[in-house]
mmCIF file of C-alpha atoms in Angstrom:
data_model
loop_
_atom_site.group_PDB
_atom_site.id
_atom_site.type_symbol
_atom_site.label_atom_id
_atom_site.label_comp_id
_atom_site.label_asym_id
_atom_site.label_seq_id
_atom_site.Cartn_x
_atom_site.Cartn_y
_atom_site.Cartn_z
ATOM 1 C CA MET Q 256 7.736 14.933 -15.034
ATOM 2 C CA GLU Q 257 4.475 16.064 -13.891
ATOM 3 C CA ILE Q 258 2.311 13.507 -11.007
ATOM 4 C CA ILE Q 259 -1.276 14.363 -9.630
ATOM 5 C CA ILE Q 260 -2.054 12.817 -6.276
ATOM 6 C CA SER Q 261 -5.610 13.621 -4.985
ATOM 7 C CA ASN Q 262 -6.094 12.134 -1.203
ATOM 8 C CA SER Q 263 -9.987 12.687 -1.963
ATOM 9 C CA ASN Q 264 -10.792 10.429 -4.607
ATOM 10 C CA GLY Q 265 -10.957 7.177 -3.106
ATOM 11 C CA VAL Q 266 -8.738 5.987 -5.889
ATOM 12 C CA PRO Q 267 -5.877 4.820 -3.601
ATOM 13 C CA ILE Q 268 -2.516 6.198 -4.329
ATOM 14 C CA TYR Q 269 -0.486 4.168 -5.787
ATOM 15 C CA GLU Q 270 -3.142 3.051 -8.481
ATOM 16 C CA GLN Q 271 -2.511 7.579 -9.718
ATOM 17 C CA ILE Q 272 0.586 7.399 -9.401
ATOM 18 C CA THR Q 273 0.637 3.995 -11.826
ATOM 19 C CA GLU Q 274 -1.840 5.058 -14.110
ATOM 20 C CA GLN Q 275 -0.285 8.484 -14.752
ATOM 21 C CA ILE Q 276 3.357 7.072 -15.389
ATOM 22 C CA LYS Q 277 2.090 5.059 -17.679
ATOM 23 C CA VAL Q 278 0.276 6.988 -19.836
ATOM 24 C CA LYS Q 279 3.905 9.241 -19.622
ATOM 25 C CA ILE Q 280 5.313 6.788 -20.781
ATOM 26 C CA VAL Q 281 2.419 5.403 -24.078
ATOM 27 C CA SER Q 282 2.517 8.970 -24.838
ATOM 28 C CA ASN Q 283 6.156 8.680 -24.892
ATOM 29 C CA GLU Q 284 6.764 11.513 -22.769
ATOM 30 C CA LEU Q 285 8.686 9.392 -21.237
ATOM 31 C CA LYS Q 286 11.561 7.814 -23.528
ATOM 32 C CA GLU Q 287 12.067 4.354 -23.005
ATOM 33 C CA ASN Q 288 15.493 3.505 -20.867
ATOM 34 C CA GLU Q 289 14.522 7.223 -19.132
ATOM 35 C CA LEU Q 290 15.651 6.730 -15.465
ATOM 36 C CA LEU Q 291 12.888 7.231 -13.171
ATOM 37 C CA PRO Q 292 13.437 8.507 -9.878
ATOM 38 C CA SER Q 293 14.138 6.426 -6.955
ATOM 39 C CA ILE Q 294 11.971 4.665 -4.634
ATOM 40 C CA ARG Q 295 12.577 7.266 -1.658
ATOM 41 C CA THR Q 296 12.836 10.928 -3.672
ATOM 42 C CA LEU Q 297 9.862 10.530 -5.782
ATOM 43 C CA ALA Q 298 7.944 9.059 -2.140
ATOM 44 C CA LYS Q 299 9.273 12.654 -0.647
ATOM 45 C CA ASP Q 300 8.488 14.489 -3.990
ATOM 46 C CA LEU Q 301 4.767 13.251 -3.121
ATOM 47 C CA ARG Q 302 4.662 13.542 0.178
ATOM 48 C CA CYS Q 303 4.090 10.144 0.352
ATOM 49 C CA SER Q 304 4.694 6.727 2.196
ATOM 50 C CA VAL Q 305 7.722 4.291 0.532
ATOM 51 C CA ILE Q 306 5.825 1.522 0.432
ATOM 52 C CA THR Q 307 3.436 3.884 -1.790
ATOM 53 C CA THR Q 308 5.511 4.135 -4.815
ATOM 54 C CA LYS Q 309 7.475 0.386 -4.271
ATOM 55 C CA ASN Q 310 4.162 -0.756 -4.791
ATOM 56 C CA ALA Q 311 3.368 1.776 -7.596
ATOM 57 C CA TYR Q 312 6.620 0.495 -8.985
ATOM 58 C CA GLU Q 313 5.857 -3.285 -8.372
ATOM 59 C CA GLU Q 314 2.811 -2.758 -10.886
ATOM 60 C CA LEU Q 315 4.504 -0.653 -13.227
ATOM 61 C CA VAL Q 316 7.078 -3.917 -13.353
ATOM 62 C CA LYS Q 317 4.646 -6.339 -13.299
ATOM 63 C CA GLU Q 318 2.876 -4.445 -16.459
ATOM 64 C CA GLY Q 319 5.894 -5.116 -18.766
ATOM 65 C CA TYR Q 320 6.105 -0.674 -17.974
ATOM 66 C CA VAL Q 321 9.383 -0.908 -16.449
ATOM 67 C CA LYS Q 322 12.040 -2.611 -15.831
ATOM 68 C CA ASN Q 323 14.230 -3.083 -12.592
ATOM 69 C CA VAL Q 324 18.240 -3.398 -12.687
ATOM 70 C CA PRO Q 325 18.838 -3.593 -9.515
ATOM 71 C CA SER Q 326 21.270 -1.576 -7.774
ATOM 72 C CA LYS Q 327 20.721 1.019 -10.356
ATOM 73 C CA GLY Q 328 16.813 2.025 -10.234
ATOM 74 C CA PHE Q 329 13.702 2.013 -12.682
ATOM 75 C CA TYR Q 330 13.804 2.524 -15.739
ATOM 76 C CA VAL Q 331 11.249 2.526 -18.677
ATOM 77 C CA ALA Q 332 11.024 -0.454 -20.505
ATOM 78 C CA LYS Q 333 10.555 -1.075 -24.555
ATOM 79 C CA ILE Q 334 6.782 -1.410 -24.983
ATOM 80 C CA ASN Q 335 4.744 -2.989 -27.219
ATOM 81 C CA LYS Q 336 2.255 -0.573 -28.810
ATOM 82 C CA GLU Q 337 -0.007 -2.657 -30.157
ATOM 83 C CA LEU Q 338 -0.500 -4.163 -27.265
ATOM 84 C CA VAL Q 339 -1.159 -1.466 -25.173
ATOM 85 C CA LEU Q 340 -3.588 -0.243 -27.559
ATOM 86 C CA GLU Q 341 -5.663 -3.814 -27.728
ATOM 87 C CA GLU Q 342 -5.698 -3.972 -23.635
ATOM 88 C CA GLN Q 343 -6.824 -0.036 -24.033
ATOM 89 C CA LEU Q 344 -10.200 -1.608 -26.620
ATOM 90 C CA ASN Q 345 -10.811 -4.207 -23.797
ATOM 91 C CA LYS Q 346 -10.899 -2.048 -20.647
ATOM 92 C CA ILE Q 347 -13.568 0.781 -23.043
ATOM 93 C CA GLU Q 348 -15.034 -2.797 -23.853
ATOM 94 C CA GLU Q 349 -15.650 -3.974 -20.919
ATOM 95 C CA LEU Q 350 -16.875 -0.538 -19.953
ATOM 96 C CA MET Q 351 -19.671 0.042 -22.832
ATOM 97 C CA ASP Q 352 -20.597 -3.321 -21.790
ATOM 98 C CA GLN Q 353 -21.709 -2.935 -18.508
ATOM 99 C CA ALA Q 354 -23.730 0.585 -19.868
ATOM 100 C CA VAL Q 355 -25.080 -1.277 -22.292
ATOM 101 C CA VAL Q 356 -26.506 -3.539 -19.411
ATOM 102 C CA ILE Q 357 -27.573 -0.950 -17.475
ATOM 103 C CA ALA Q 358 -29.244 0.567 -20.221
ATOM 104 C CA LYS Q 359 -30.732 -2.190 -21.456
ATOM 105 C CA MET Q 360 -31.996 -2.925 -17.448
ATOM 106 C CA ASN Q 361 -34.216 0.442 -17.651
ATOM 107 C CA ASN Q 362 -34.773 0.123 -21.113
ATOM 108 C CA ILE Q 363 -32.717 2.964 -23.122
ATOM 109 C CA ASN Q 364 -32.546 3.400 -26.704
ATOM 110 C CA LYS Q 365 -29.934 3.074 -28.717
ATOM 111 C CA LYS Q 366 -30.364 7.000 -29.866
ATOM 112 C CA THR Q 367 -30.270 7.900 -26.005
ATOM 113 C CA LEU Q 368 -26.994 6.012 -25.437
ATOM 114 C CA ASN Q 369 -25.451 7.734 -28.994
ATOM 115 C CA GLU Q 370 -26.213 10.565 -27.720
ATOM 116 C CA MET Q 371 -24.921 10.330 -24.465
ATOM 117 C CA LEU Q 372 -21.501 9.423 -25.683
ATOM 118 C CA ASN Q 373 -21.107 12.201 -28.035
ATOM 119 C CA ILE Q 374 -22.223 14.763 -25.740
ATOM 120 C CA LEU Q 375 -19.017 12.671 -23.289
ATOM 121 C CA TYR Q 376 -16.973 12.257 -25.581
ATOM 122 C CA GLU Q 377 -17.024 16.805 -27.054
ATOM 123 C CA GLU Q 378 -16.814 17.499 -23.117
ATOM 124 C CA LYS Q 379 -13.067 15.641 -22.768
ATOM 125 C CA MET A 100 13.873 -6.782 4.921
ATOM 126 C CA GLU A 101 16.144 -6.125 7.431
ATOM 127 C CA ASN A 102 13.926 -4.913 10.883
ATOM 128 C CA VAL A 103 16.432 -2.054 12.303
ATOM 129 C CA LEU A 104 13.828 -2.148 15.438
ATOM 130 C CA GLU A 105 12.131 -5.872 16.520
ATOM 131 C CA ILE A 106 10.392 -5.769 19.480
ATOM 132 C CA LYS A 107 9.429 -8.847 21.682
ATOM 133 C CA ASN A 108 6.672 -9.429 24.178
ATOM 134 C CA LEU A 109 7.438 -5.731 25.590
ATOM 135 C CA CYS A 110 5.566 -5.729 29.483
ATOM 136 C CA LYS A 111 5.657 -3.238 32.456
ATOM 137 C CA LYS A 112 3.338 -3.155 34.668
ATOM 138 C CA TYR A 113 2.070 0.400 37.224
ATOM 139 C CA ASP A 114 0.247 -0.069 39.627
ATOM 140 C CA ASN A 115 -2.756 1.814 37.172
ATOM 141 C CA PHE A 116 -1.364 1.019 34.132
ATOM 142 C CA GLU A 117 -0.165 -1.969 31.756
ATOM 143 C CA LEU A 118 1.824 -2.722 28.971
ATOM 144 C CA LYS A 119 1.077 -5.826 27.069
ATOM 145 C CA ASN A 120 2.889 -7.680 24.807
ATOM 146 C CA ILE A 121 3.740 -4.920 22.648
ATOM 147 C CA THR A 122 5.748 -6.730 20.167
ATOM 148 C CA PHE A 123 6.486 -5.309 16.831
ATOM 149 C CA ASN A 124 9.289 -4.862 14.329
ATOM 150 C CA LEU A 125 10.124 -2.077 12.446
ATOM 151 C CA PRO A 126 11.922 -2.329 8.613
ATOM 152 C CA LYS A 127 14.872 -0.341 7.160
ATOM 153 C CA GLY A 128 14.465 2.541 5.197
ATOM 154 C CA MET A 129 11.157 3.142 6.500
ATOM 155 C CA ILE A 130 8.128 5.351 8.632
ATOM 156 C CA MET A 131 6.206 3.698 11.044
ATOM 157 C CA GLY A 132 3.789 5.651 12.838
ATOM 158 C CA PHE A 133 2.774 4.773 16.400
ATOM 159 C CA ILE A 134 -1.425 6.384 17.573
ATOM 160 C CA GLY A 135 -3.355 6.146 20.543
ATOM 161 C CA GLU A 136 -4.910 8.490 22.306
ATOM 162 C CA ASN A 137 -3.270 9.522 25.433
ATOM 163 C CA GLY A 138 -2.093 7.809 27.817
ATOM 164 C CA ALA A 139 -2.662 4.003 25.834
ATOM 165 C CA GLY A 140 1.550 3.557 26.124
ATOM 166 C CA LYS A 141 3.129 5.469 23.444
ATOM 167 C CA THR A 142 5.484 7.316 25.451
ATOM 168 C CA THR A 143 5.772 4.042 27.941
ATOM 169 C CA THR A 144 7.236 2.011 25.374
ATOM 170 C CA ILE A 145 9.224 4.336 22.973
ATOM 171 C CA LYS A 146 11.047 5.453 26.761
ATOM 172 C CA ALA A 147 11.134 0.969 26.927
ATOM 173 C CA ILE A 148 12.903 1.385 23.593
ATOM 174 C CA LEU A 149 15.074 4.044 24.387
ATOM 175 C CA ASP A 150 16.619 2.227 28.094
ATOM 176 C CA ILE A 151 15.063 4.966 29.979
ATOM 177 C CA ILE A 152 12.501 2.885 32.070
ATOM 178 C CA LYS A 153 14.004 0.095 33.758
ATOM 179 C CA SER A 154 12.095 -3.468 35.169
ATOM 180 C CA TYR A 155 10.507 -4.133 32.255
ATOM 181 C CA SER A 156 9.889 -7.573 30.743
ATOM 182 C CA GLY A 157 10.185 -8.948 27.037
ATOM 183 C CA GLU A 158 13.408 -8.050 24.188
ATOM 184 C CA ILE A 159 14.180 -5.012 22.824
ATOM 185 C CA LYS A 160 16.905 -5.152 19.457
ATOM 186 C CA ILE A 161 18.085 -1.775 17.502
ATOM 187 C CA PHE A 162 20.279 -2.344 15.259
ATOM 188 C CA GLY A 163 20.008 -6.495 15.643
ATOM 189 C CA LEU A 164 22.001 -5.359 19.589
ATOM 190 C CA ASP A 165 20.502 -5.841 22.781
ATOM 191 C CA ASN A 166 19.045 -1.926 23.842
ATOM 192 C CA ARG A 167 19.911 -2.825 26.876
ATOM 193 C CA LYS A 168 23.963 -4.399 26.599
ATOM 194 C CA ASP A 169 25.076 -2.343 23.700
ATOM 195 C CA ASP A 170 23.522 1.275 24.923
ATOM 196 C CA LYS A 171 26.457 2.631 24.114
ATOM 197 C CA ASP A 172 26.583 1.600 20.119
ATOM 198 C CA ILE A 173 23.460 2.561 19.867
ATOM 199 C CA LYS A 174 22.958 5.619 20.740
ATOM 200 C CA GLU A 175 25.154 7.265 19.112
ATOM 201 C CA ASP A 176 23.059 6.352 15.842
ATOM 202 C CA ILE A 177 19.860 6.864 17.111
ATOM 203 C CA GLY A 178 18.416 10.775 17.179
ATOM 204 C CA VAL A 179 15.206 10.924 19.350
ATOM 205 C CA VAL A 180 12.676 13.638 20.560
ATOM 206 C CA LEU A 181 11.044 13.901 23.347
ATOM 207 C CA ASP A 182 7.023 15.021 24.382
ATOM 208 C CA ASP A 183 9.677 17.375 26.921
ATOM 209 C CA MET A 184 12.015 19.280 26.167
ATOM 210 C CA PHE A 185 14.874 18.272 27.961
ATOM 211 C CA PHE A 186 17.591 20.683 27.362
ATOM 212 C CA PRO A 187 17.920 23.404 30.122
ATOM 213 C CA GLU A 188 16.249 27.138 29.631
ATOM 214 C CA ILE A 189 19.778 29.692 29.729
ATOM 215 C CA LEU A 190 21.248 27.120 27.168
ATOM 216 C CA THR A 191 21.745 28.735 23.984
ATOM 217 C CA PRO A 192 21.930 26.999 20.785
ATOM 218 C CA ASN A 193 25.492 27.005 20.535
ATOM 219 C CA ASP A 194 26.796 25.661 24.196
ATOM 220 C CA ILE A 195 24.108 23.085 22.774
ATOM 221 C CA SER A 196 26.099 22.697 19.547
ATOM 222 C CA ASN A 197 29.271 22.481 21.929
ATOM 223 C CA THR A 198 27.870 20.250 24.718
ATOM 224 C CA MET A 199 26.916 17.406 21.634
ATOM 225 C CA LYS A 200 30.408 17.599 20.072
ATOM 226 C CA GLY A 201 31.512 16.353 23.175
ATOM 227 C CA ILE A 202 28.597 13.817 23.824
ATOM 228 C CA TYR A 203 28.049 11.939 19.833
ATOM 229 C CA LYS A 204 31.132 11.346 17.947
ATOM 230 C CA ASN A 205 29.575 11.980 14.980
ATOM 231 C CA TRP A 206 28.326 15.818 15.936
ATOM 232 C CA ASP A 207 27.969 17.724 13.008
ATOM 233 C CA SER A 208 28.343 21.133 13.821
ATOM 234 C CA LYS A 209 27.388 22.346 9.979
ATOM 235 C CA MET A 210 24.553 20.867 9.586
ATOM 236 C CA PHE A 211 23.431 22.118 12.743
ATOM 237 C CA ASN A 212 23.698 25.331 12.264
ATOM 238 C CA ASP A 213 22.083 24.823 8.693
ATOM 239 C CA TYR A 214 18.905 23.281 10.770
ATOM 240 C CA LEU A 215 19.168 26.256 12.607
ATOM 241 C CA LYS A 216 19.165 28.791 9.346
ATOM 242 C CA GLU A 217 16.329 26.385 8.107
ATOM 243 C CA PHE A 218 14.006 26.848 11.193
ATOM 244 C CA SER A 219 14.938 30.278 11.290
ATOM 245 C CA LEU A 220 16.305 29.811 15.189
ATOM 246 C CA LEU A 221 19.213 32.877 16.103
ATOM 247 C CA PRO A 222 22.089 30.483 17.118
ATOM 248 C CA ASN A 223 22.916 32.879 20.275
ATOM 249 C CA LYS A 224 19.713 33.644 21.998
ATOM 250 C CA GLN A 225 18.487 31.496 24.780
ATOM 251 C CA ILE A 226 16.537 29.267 24.856
ATOM 252 C CA LYS A 227 13.846 30.244 27.146
ATOM 253 C CA THR A 228 13.584 33.085 25.388
ATOM 254 C CA PHE A 229 11.604 30.858 22.548
ATOM 255 C CA SER A 230 8.567 30.385 21.517
ATOM 256 C CA LYS A 231 7.121 25.973 22.000
ATOM 257 C CA GLY A 232 7.138 25.645 18.254
ATOM 258 C CA MET A 233 10.912 26.914 18.339
ATOM 259 C CA ARG A 234 11.951 24.519 21.067
ATOM 260 C CA LYS A 235 10.669 21.759 19.087
ATOM 261 C CA LYS A 236 12.278 22.615 15.726
ATOM 262 C CA LEU A 237 15.183 23.238 18.207
ATOM 263 C CA GLU A 238 15.143 19.450 19.851
ATOM 264 C CA ILE A 239 13.743 18.274 16.132
ATOM 265 C CA ALA A 240 17.689 19.615 14.747
ATOM 266 C CA THR A 241 19.460 18.356 17.523
ATOM 267 C CA ALA A 242 17.943 14.768 17.113
ATOM 268 C CA LEU A 243 18.631 14.675 13.630
ATOM 269 C CA SER A 244 23.073 16.288 13.766
ATOM 270 C CA HIS A 245 24.992 13.643 14.608
ATOM 271 C CA HIS A 246 24.144 11.496 11.530
ATOM 272 C CA PRO A 247 21.403 8.961 13.531
ATOM 273 C CA LYS A 248 20.070 5.526 11.218
ATOM 274 C CA LEU A 249 17.327 5.771 12.818
ATOM 275 C CA LEU A 250 14.883 8.954 14.929
ATOM 276 C CA ILE A 251 12.658 8.043 17.660
ATOM 277 C CA LEU A 252 10.017 10.549 17.672
ATOM 278 C CA ASP A 253 7.784 11.179 20.745
ATOM 279 C CA GLU A 254 5.133 13.691 19.212
ATOM 280 C CA PRO A 255 7.888 15.762 17.121
ATOM 281 C CA THR A 256 4.904 17.846 15.760
ATOM 282 C CA SER A 257 2.589 18.400 18.091
ATOM 283 C CA GLY A 258 3.101 22.495 19.151
ATOM 284 C CA LEU A 259 4.137 23.342 15.320
ATOM 285 C CA ASP A 260 1.313 25.244 13.127
ATOM 286 C CA PRO A 261 1.082 23.725 9.326
ATOM 287 C CA VAL A 262 3.677 24.965 7.313
ATOM 288 C CA ALA A 263 6.145 24.475 10.351
ATOM 289 C CA ARG A 264 4.744 20.768 9.863
ATOM 290 C CA ALA A 265 5.390 20.329 6.439
ATOM 291 C CA GLU A 266 8.403 21.907 7.047
ATOM 292 C CA VAL A 267 9.350 19.358 9.288
ATOM 293 C CA ILE A 268 7.767 16.203 7.833
ATOM 294 C CA ASP A 269 10.273 17.303 4.633
ATOM 295 C CA ILE A 270 13.601 17.558 6.762
ATOM 296 C CA PHE A 271 11.835 13.911 7.801
ATOM 297 C CA GLN A 272 11.264 11.887 4.554
ATOM 298 C CA SER A 273 14.301 12.993 2.656
ATOM 299 C CA PHE A 274 16.188 11.482 5.842
ATOM 300 C CA ILE A 275 14.166 8.557 4.558
ATOM 301 C CA GLU A 276 15.898 8.813 1.349
ATOM 302 C CA LYS A 277 19.229 7.565 1.674
ATOM 303 C CA ASP A 278 18.507 4.031 2.195
ATOM 304 C CA ASP A 279 19.552 3.118 5.599
ATOM 305 C CA CYS A 280 17.762 5.545 8.095
ATOM 306 C CA SER A 281 14.023 4.601 9.235
ATOM 307 C CA ILE A 282 12.134 6.409 12.287
ATOM 308 C CA LEU A 283 9.721 6.053 14.925
ATOM 309 C CA LEU A 284 7.153 8.309 15.579
ATOM 310 C CA SER A 285 3.954 8.760 16.980
ATOM 311 C CA SER A 286 1.067 11.694 17.254
ATOM 312 C CA HIS A 287 -2.004 12.801 17.690
ATOM 313 C CA ILE A 288 -2.195 14.616 14.735
ATOM 314 C CA THR A 289 -2.864 11.793 11.949
ATOM 315 C CA THR A 290 -2.906 13.438 9.255
ATOM 316 C CA ASP A 291 0.597 13.558 8.806
ATOM 317 C CA LEU A 292 0.890 10.344 9.347
ATOM 318 C CA GLU A 293 -1.384 9.365 6.631
ATOM 319 C CA HIS A 294 0.774 10.668 4.058
ATOM 320 C CA ILE A 295 4.405 9.130 5.094
ATOM 321 C CA ALA A 296 4.089 6.517 7.103
ATOM 322 C CA ASP A 297 4.023 3.461 5.585
ATOM 323 C CA TYR A 298 3.695 1.187 8.284
ATOM 324 C CA ILE A 299 0.261 1.932 11.251
ATOM 325 C CA ILE A 300 1.043 0.618 15.119
ATOM 326 C CA PHE A 301 -2.741 1.915 17.114
ATOM 327 C CA ILE A 302 -1.696 0.867 20.819
ATOM 328 C CA ASN A 303 -4.959 1.035 22.376
ATOM 329 C CA ASN A 304 -4.650 0.463 26.486
ATOM 330 C CA GLY A 305 -1.641 -1.047 26.730
ATOM 331 C CA GLU A 306 -2.514 -3.021 24.100
ATOM 332 C CA ILE A 307 -1.831 -3.137 20.054
ATOM 333 C CA VAL A 308 -5.311 -3.290 18.812
ATOM 334 C CA LEU A 309 -4.308 -3.039 14.841
ATOM 335 C CA SER A 310 -1.069 -2.674 13.057
ATOM 336 C CA LYS A 311 -0.696 -2.871 8.611
ATOM 337 C CA THR A 312 0.337 -1.537 6.019
ATOM 338 C CA THR A 313 -0.625 2.521 6.443
ATOM 339 C CA ASN A 314 -2.177 1.587 2.313
ATOM 340 C CA GLU A 315 -4.128 -1.028 3.926
ATOM 341 C CA LEU A 316 -5.819 0.943 6.530
ATOM 342 C CA LEU A 317 -6.517 3.458 3.725
ATOM 343 C CA ASP A 318 -7.745 1.652 1.284
ATOM 344 C CA LYS A 319 -8.761 -0.772 2.294
ATOM 345 C CA TYR A 320 -11.018 -0.323 5.259
ATOM 346 C CA GLY A 321 -13.738 2.048 5.039
ATOM 347 C CA ILE A 322 -17.077 3.324 7.434
ATOM 348 C CA VAL A 323 -20.628 2.051 6.694
ATOM 349 C CA LYS A 324 -23.461 4.627 7.387
ATOM 350 C CA CYS A 325 -26.846 3.116 7.439
ATOM 351 C CA THR A 326 -29.969 2.674 8.949
ATOM 352 C CA GLU A 327 -30.976 0.685 12.092
ATOM 353 C CA LYS A 328 -33.128 -0.958 9.996
ATOM 354 C CA GLU A 329 -30.302 -1.760 7.108
ATOM 355 C CA PHE A 330 -27.567 -2.214 10.661
ATOM 356 C CA LYS A 331 -29.386 -5.140 11.732
ATOM 357 C CA THR A 332 -29.034 -7.090 8.535
ATOM 358 C CA ILE A 333 -25.630 -7.168 8.485
ATOM 359 C CA ASN A 334 -24.029 -9.936 10.341
ATOM 360 C CA LYS A 335 -21.368 -9.609 12.912
ATOM 361 C CA ASN A 336 -18.289 -10.886 11.638
ATOM 362 C CA ASP A 337 -18.660 -8.425 8.719
ATOM 363 C CA TYR A 338 -18.297 -5.328 10.850
ATOM 364 C CA VAL A 339 -15.073 -4.476 13.233
ATOM 365 C CA LYS A 340 -16.842 -1.773 15.184
ATOM 366 C CA TYR A 341 -20.251 0.240 14.999
ATOM 367 C CA LYS A 342 -21.265 3.018 16.692
ATOM 368 C CA LYS A 343 -24.808 4.553 16.674
ATOM 369 C CA THR A 344 -25.236 7.819 17.348
ATOM 370 C CA LYS A 345 -28.951 10.127 16.707
ATOM 371 C CA TYR A 346 -29.061 10.054 13.602
ATOM 372 C CA GLU A 347 -27.671 7.307 11.974
ATOM 373 C CA TYR A 348 -24.900 3.895 12.055
ATOM 374 C CA GLU A 349 -20.992 3.970 12.069
ATOM 375 C CA VAL A 350 -19.660 1.035 10.976
ATOM 376 C CA LEU A 351 -16.173 0.274 10.276
ATOM 377 C CA VAL A 352 -16.279 -2.261 7.736
ATOM 378 C CA GLU A 353 -12.042 -3.850 6.963
ATOM 379 C CA ASN A 354 -12.512 -4.293 3.736
ATOM 380 C CA LYS A 355 -15.253 -1.659 1.840
ATOM 381 C CA LYS A 356 -15.267 -3.752 -1.736
ATOM 382 C CA ASP A 357 -16.383 -6.978 -0.252
ATOM 383 C CA PHE A 358 -18.582 -5.125 2.039
ATOM 384 C CA LYS A 359 -19.965 -3.248 -1.475
ATOM 385 C CA ALA A 360 -20.767 -6.833 -2.621
ATOM 386 C CA LYS A 361 -22.299 -8.101 0.130
ATOM 387 C CA TYR A 362 -24.523 -6.034 0.998
ATOM 388 C CA ASN A 363 -26.876 -2.895 -0.973
ATOM 389 C CA ILE A 364 -26.168 0.291 1.630
ATOM 390 C CA SER A 365 -24.546 2.684 -0.397
ATOM 391 C CA VAL A 366 -22.959 5.106 2.047
ATOM 392 C CA ILE A 367 -19.126 3.876 2.950
ATOM 393 C CA ASP A 368 -17.292 7.035 3.354
ATOM 394 C CA LYS A 369 -12.772 6.510 2.649
ATOM 395 C CA ILE A 370 -11.941 5.909 7.055
ATOM 396 C CA THR A 371 -9.306 8.293 7.919
ATOM 397 C CA LEU A 372 -6.851 7.488 10.914
ATOM 398 C CA ASP A 373 -9.055 9.516 13.438
ATOM 399 C CA ASP A 374 -11.984 8.126 12.779
ATOM 400 C CA LEU A 375 -10.265 5.065 13.051
ATOM 401 C CA MET A 376 -9.278 5.842 15.974
ATOM 402 C CA VAL A 377 -12.364 6.651 17.220
ATOM 403 C CA LEU A 378 -14.533 3.865 15.673
ATOM 404 C CA MET A 379 -12.039 1.389 17.518
ATOM 405 C CA ILE A 380 -11.486 3.028 20.423
ATOM 406 C CA LYS A 381 -15.586 4.052 20.591
ATOM 407 C CA GLY A 382 -17.212 1.704 19.223
ATOM 408 C CA GLU A 383 -19.449 -1.323 20.627
ATOM 409 C CA GLU A 384 -18.671 -4.396 19.300
#
């Protein structure tokens, strides 16, 4: 499993771990019922504190991506793909809404906005 | 969570220095970083924990036992690295291994030799031929080789180059990978702590001024950089300390998100433990 941590992008490390594991679960790189590394092993391998990896796993459990089997470890949970997709769409809508608000505030028209979106989409 | 170390109201008075009501707990399986200026009281606290200095008041419990009454049982399970080397210079690592065999019931010669190999230290060379970094590594190898449950390390990485520091930090993290091991370490090299410490205790003038999880400190605290005009708009309750430099004000805030929401000041930097220390010590209220 590959996890890439940036110490300088301002995103808390536990969030970076949570997000990257989520992506791996959604993309099926991590399969249902797969055992994840223990909190301590992950901390050691990522060179971060134990509390950080603990927070990351707790967040994943809370959001239903991972289940904690006491005294055994953390396993990838069965996820509801539609629900996940819906969640992502909501997130996109929220961010686009912000973009539209800023555009309207500054009299930027729809065409420019569309162009920007096209460029960004192609670049990735 | 169970605590391996509990310190309550530790006080110690010297002529020109005083430890005041040091109180903190180290939960099992965690790494706690101890930071502060030279002479702030880190080493004094560590020496009190190890019962090296006497006549202090307060309560220190290690593994739930009194550190003075049960010190024989406790010491078996503690690994220590102190700032000053305590091995006679004419000894070799082999001599140390033989001596330690008589001191610790759980002394593990094989483990010790493995560490010597890992650190490229020759077992039959006298310590006086070792460099400062090699001596530090030897001390660390010694501290780890009797399967302690708690490591107490005073400046374990000082004198080590960045590569050796990374090596040592890896070894510390492997050490706590086993569930019941914990570490208290003091360090000036705060970047080491930023990565691996779960908790940070910041001591200044013999008093604890800050005690938080590392994440809370690094993710929430921030440094606002602004002009004098902007600074005057900030409410006194919204910052911890500030420092005026020639060109700007540096203001330490406890929660950069809240601050951003309240004020229209654009430069808010992430904090490092170094920044935090300097602002806490040199900044004005």
